[in-house]
Short mmCIF file of C-alpha atoms and ligand atoms in Angstrom, two decimals:
data_model
loop_
_atom_site.label_atom_id
_atom_site.label_comp_id
_atom_site.label_asym_id
_atom_site.label_seq_id
_atom_site.Cartn_x
_atom_site.Cartn_y
_atom_site.Cartn_z
CA MET A 1 8.96 7.57 -16.56
CA GLU A 2 7.82 11.08 -15.80
CA PHE A 3 6.18 11.84 -12.97
CA PHE A 4 3.18 13.07 -14.04
CA GLU A 5 2.89 10.58 -17.17
CA LEU A 6 3.30 7.92 -14.14
CA ILE A 7 0.51 9.48 -12.15
CA GLN A 8 -1.64 9.70 -15.13
CA LYS A 9 -0.80 5.73 -15.90
CA ARG A 10 -0.85 4.12 -12.89
CA ARG A 11 -4.36 1.43 -11.69
CA SER A 12 -5.35 -0.94 -9.84
CA ILE A 13 -3.60 -3.95 -10.86
CA ARG A 14 -5.27 -7.73 -9.68
CA LEU A 15 -4.20 -9.76 -12.71
CA TYR A 16 -0.72 -10.94 -12.49
CA THR A 17 1.71 -12.58 -14.73
CA ASP A 18 3.27 -15.95 -13.21
CA GLU A 19 6.57 -14.17 -13.69
CA PRO A 20 8.70 -13.87 -10.80
CA VAL A 21 9.27 -10.34 -8.99
CA ASP A 22 13.08 -9.91 -8.48
CA ASP A 23 13.89 -9.12 -4.77
CA SER A 24 15.24 -6.15 -5.68
CA LEU A 25 12.53 -4.24 -7.03
CA VAL A 26 11.07 -4.94 -4.15
CA ASP A 27 13.94 -3.49 -1.99
CA LYS A 28 12.98 -0.28 -4.62
CA ILE A 29 9.17 -0.06 -3.84
CA LEU A 30 10.18 -1.04 0.19
CA GLU A 31 12.61 2.19 -0.44
CA ALA A 32 9.91 4.69 -1.42
CA ALA A 33 8.06 3.99 0.73
CA ARG A 34 10.78 4.20 3.34
CA ILE A 35 12.15 7.55 2.76
CA ALA A 36 8.13 9.12 2.44
CA PRO A 37 7.78 12.27 4.57
CA SER A 38 5.90 12.13 7.90
CA ALA A 39 4.42 14.00 10.88
CA GLY A 40 7.44 14.96 13.22
CA ASN A 41 9.93 12.50 10.43
CA LEU A 42 8.61 9.81 13.06
CA GLN A 43 7.90 7.38 10.61
CA PRO A 44 5.11 5.52 12.27
CA TYR A 45 5.24 2.40 10.00
CA GLU A 46 6.90 -1.13 9.47
CA PHE A 47 6.48 -3.27 6.41
CA ARG A 48 6.69 -7.68 5.83
CA ILE A 49 7.31 -9.33 2.76
CA ILE A 50 5.57 -11.92 2.17
CA ARG A 51 5.95 -14.75 -0.42
CA ASP A 52 4.75 -17.96 0.94
CA ILE A 53 1.23 -19.04 -0.79
CA GLN A 54 0.51 -20.71 2.56
CA VAL A 55 0.44 -16.91 3.94
CA LYS A 56 -1.41 -15.30 1.37
CA ASN A 57 -3.80 -17.31 0.93
CA GLU A 58 -4.34 -16.97 4.37
CA LEU A 59 -4.41 -13.35 4.01
CA VAL A 60 -6.62 -13.97 1.45
CA THR A 61 -9.79 -14.98 3.79
CA ALA A 62 -8.49 -12.54 6.28
CA ALA A 63 -9.47 -9.75 3.04
CA TYR A 64 -13.19 -11.55 2.59
CA GLY A 65 -12.26 -13.94 -0.09
CA GLN A 66 -9.88 -10.76 -2.43
CA GLY A 67 -8.30 -13.80 -4.63
CA PHE A 68 -6.15 -11.22 -6.71
CA ILE A 69 -3.65 -10.96 -3.57
CA ALA A 70 -2.38 -15.04 -3.27
CA THR A 71 -2.10 -15.06 -7.36
CA ALA A 72 0.67 -11.85 -6.83
CA PRO A 73 4.45 -13.19 -6.69
CA VAL A 74 5.38 -10.24 -3.70
CA VAL A 75 2.72 -9.59 -0.75
CA ILE A 76 3.70 -6.00 1.19
CA VAL A 77 1.70 -5.93 4.37
CA PHE A 78 1.88 -1.80 6.14
CA ILE A 79 1.80 -1.87 9.92
CA GLU A 80 0.89 1.33 11.62
CA ASP A 81 2.74 1.95 15.25
CA ALA A 82 0.30 4.34 16.35
CA ALA A 83 2.46 4.81 19.46
CA ARG A 84 5.44 5.50 17.81
CA THR A 85 3.38 8.54 16.68
CA GLU A 86 1.50 9.71 19.84
CA LYS A 87 4.34 9.88 22.33
CA THR A 88 5.32 13.31 20.33
CA TYR A 89 1.44 14.31 19.42
CA GLY A 90 -0.64 12.87 21.40
CA VAL A 91 -4.08 11.89 20.14
CA ARG A 92 -3.67 14.02 17.07
CA GLY A 93 -0.53 11.89 16.24
CA SER A 94 -2.50 8.71 16.93
CA SER A 95 -5.75 8.76 15.58
CA LEU A 96 -5.09 11.70 12.58
CA TYR A 97 -0.69 11.76 11.67
CA VAL A 98 0.22 7.76 12.11
CA HIS A 99 -2.51 7.25 9.19
CA GLN A 100 -1.73 9.76 7.05
CA ASP A 101 1.41 9.02 7.71
CA THR A 102 1.24 5.34 6.58
CA ALA A 103 -1.44 6.32 3.80
CA VAL A 104 1.43 8.01 2.07
CA ALA A 105 4.75 5.51 2.39
CA VAL A 106 1.76 3.23 1.08
CA SER A 107 1.33 5.34 -2.33
CA HIS A 108 5.09 6.36 -2.64
CA ALA A 109 5.29 2.15 -3.08
CA HIS A 110 1.67 1.62 -5.00
CA LEU A 111 3.60 4.71 -7.02
CA ALA A 112 7.54 3.36 -7.66
CA ALA A 113 5.69 -0.39 -8.10
CA ALA A 114 3.98 1.47 -11.29
CA ASP A 115 7.72 3.30 -12.53
CA LEU A 116 9.04 -0.38 -12.40
CA GLY A 117 6.18 -2.06 -14.56
CA LEU A 118 4.94 -3.60 -12.12
CA GLY A 119 1.12 -3.72 -11.67
CA SER A 120 -0.36 -3.44 -7.59
CA CYS A 121 -3.37 -2.67 -5.61
CA TRP A 122 -3.69 -1.14 -2.72
CA VAL A 123 -5.62 -3.42 -0.50
CA GLY A 124 -7.95 -1.52 2.14
CA ALA A 125 -10.79 -4.19 3.08
CA PHE A 126 -9.49 -7.02 5.60
CA ASP A 127 -10.04 -7.99 8.96
CA SER A 128 -7.05 -6.20 10.24
CA PRO A 129 -7.03 -8.51 13.91
CA ALA A 130 -6.82 -11.09 11.65
CA VAL A 131 -3.99 -9.90 9.58
CA ALA A 132 -2.43 -9.53 12.83
CA ARG A 133 -2.45 -12.90 14.23
CA ILE A 134 -1.65 -14.63 10.55
CA LEU A 135 1.85 -12.61 10.75
CA ASN A 136 2.52 -12.72 14.67
CA LEU A 137 2.10 -9.24 15.53
CA ARG A 138 3.79 -7.51 18.57
CA ASP A 139 0.44 -5.64 20.78
CA GLY A 140 -0.24 -2.41 19.52
CA ILE A 141 0.36 -2.47 15.83
CA VAL A 142 -1.68 -2.67 13.47
CA PRO A 143 -1.56 -3.77 9.41
CA VAL A 144 -3.71 -0.75 7.68
CA ALA A 145 -2.51 -1.96 3.66
CA ILE A 146 -1.58 -4.97 1.67
CA LEU A 147 -0.04 -4.62 -1.20
CA PRO A 148 -0.26 -7.35 -3.94
CA ILE A 149 2.15 -6.96 -6.61
CA GLY A 150 3.44 -8.87 -9.63
CA TYR A 151 3.46 -7.93 -13.32
CA PRO A 152 0.33 -6.25 -14.71
CA ALA A 153 -1.67 -9.13 -16.77
CA GLU A 154 -4.61 -6.69 -17.47
CA SER A 155 -4.93 -3.19 -18.67
CA PRO A 156 -7.75 -1.54 -17.19
CA PRO A 157 -9.26 1.06 -18.40
CA GLU A 158 -8.72 4.77 -16.59
CA ASN A 159 -11.85 4.88 -13.36
CA PRO A 160 -13.57 8.17 -13.02
CA ARG A 161 -12.72 11.04 -11.44
CA ARG A 162 -14.75 13.29 -9.91
CA LEU A 163 -14.30 16.83 -11.54
CA MET A 164 -11.63 19.26 -10.70
CA GLY A 165 -15.08 22.20 -10.82
CA GLU A 166 -16.58 19.58 -7.40
CA LEU A 167 -12.89 19.34 -5.44
CA LEU A 168 -13.24 23.37 -6.07
CA PRO A 169 -16.71 24.63 -6.07
CA GLU A 170 -14.96 27.92 -6.63
CA LYS A 171 -13.02 27.79 -9.79
C1 LIG B 1 -7.19 2.99 0.71
C2 LIG B 1 -7.71 2.53 0.27
C3 LIG B 1 -8.73 1.12 0.23
C4 LIG B 1 -9.01 0.40 -1.21
N1 LIG B 1 -8.96 -0.65 -0.50
C5 LIG B 1 -9.61 -1.51 -1.74
C6 LIG B 1 -9.77 -3.18 -2.13
O1 LIG B 1 -9.61 -3.29 -0.20
N2 LIG B 1 -9.94 -3.94 -3.10
C7 LIG B 1 -9.77 -4.14 -3.56
O2 LIG B 1 -9.96 -4.78 -5.01
N3 LIG B 1 -8.93 -2.22 -4.29
C8 LIG B 1 -9.02 -1.27 -3.03
N4 LIG B 1 -8.52 -0.31 -3.22
C9 LIG B 1 -8.23 0.25 -4.95
C10 LIG B 1 -9.85 1.45 -5.06
O3 LIG B 1 -10.52 0.52 -5.95
C11 LIG B 1 -9.33 1.52 -6.32
O4 LIG B 1 -7.39 2.83 -6.53
C12 LIG B 1 -9.86 3.00 -6.97
O5 LIG B 1 -11.64 2.46 -7.83
C13 LIG B 1 -9.65 3.80 -8.36
O6 LIG B 1 -8.67 2.52 -9.60
P1 LIG B 1 -7.93 3.06 -9.85
O7 LIG B 1 -6.59 2.42 -9.01
O8 LIG B 1 -7.42 1.83 -10.96
O9 LIG B 1 -7.22 4.39 -10.08
C14 LIG B 1 -8.40 0.82 -2.30
C15 LIG B 1 -7.77 2.05 -2.55
C16 LIG B 1 -7.29 2.77 -1.58
C17 LIG B 1 -6.55 3.57 -2.00
#
């Protein structure tokens, strides 16, 4: 899809069909995240792929009952490694760049999914320590986004955005 059409058509999708999502598509989505820009090219993130229904159900609990996570055929969790950025950039790295870098990677993945005809929803509301326990993460790395992915079973209307005049008062 042409880029501007893609960013206009993308929606948060929370209802999925039962159609499985092929590994090759998940690979493409993760590749889009992998090649995202990052401060100093430090790439302070990792990914986890979850297809197991029991683990997905545990993620739903950690995400305060957001049940659509478990209905997606595949779920990607994005994890931050602040130490990786802090080594080079100190507190600015660990308090700012690591979040910005990971957000760009999640955004690439979310848009890549849309481009492949898949629906996904960026889930940020969850108990990070609980998800870290579920995924058995090593100390110091923190899950920051859950991206359930599946073929869309809904076509939500466009959500309103603030007007450009509010964002760019001088215009
Ligand atoms: C950082 C972030 C966290 C979000 N967390 C959640 C969430 O926990 N649950 C959810 O259903 N949607 C979540 N969303 C999706 C937003 O609700 C959605 O992007 C927004 O309402 C605009 O709708 P649209 O994506 O369809 O344009 C999140 C989005 C972002 C960027």
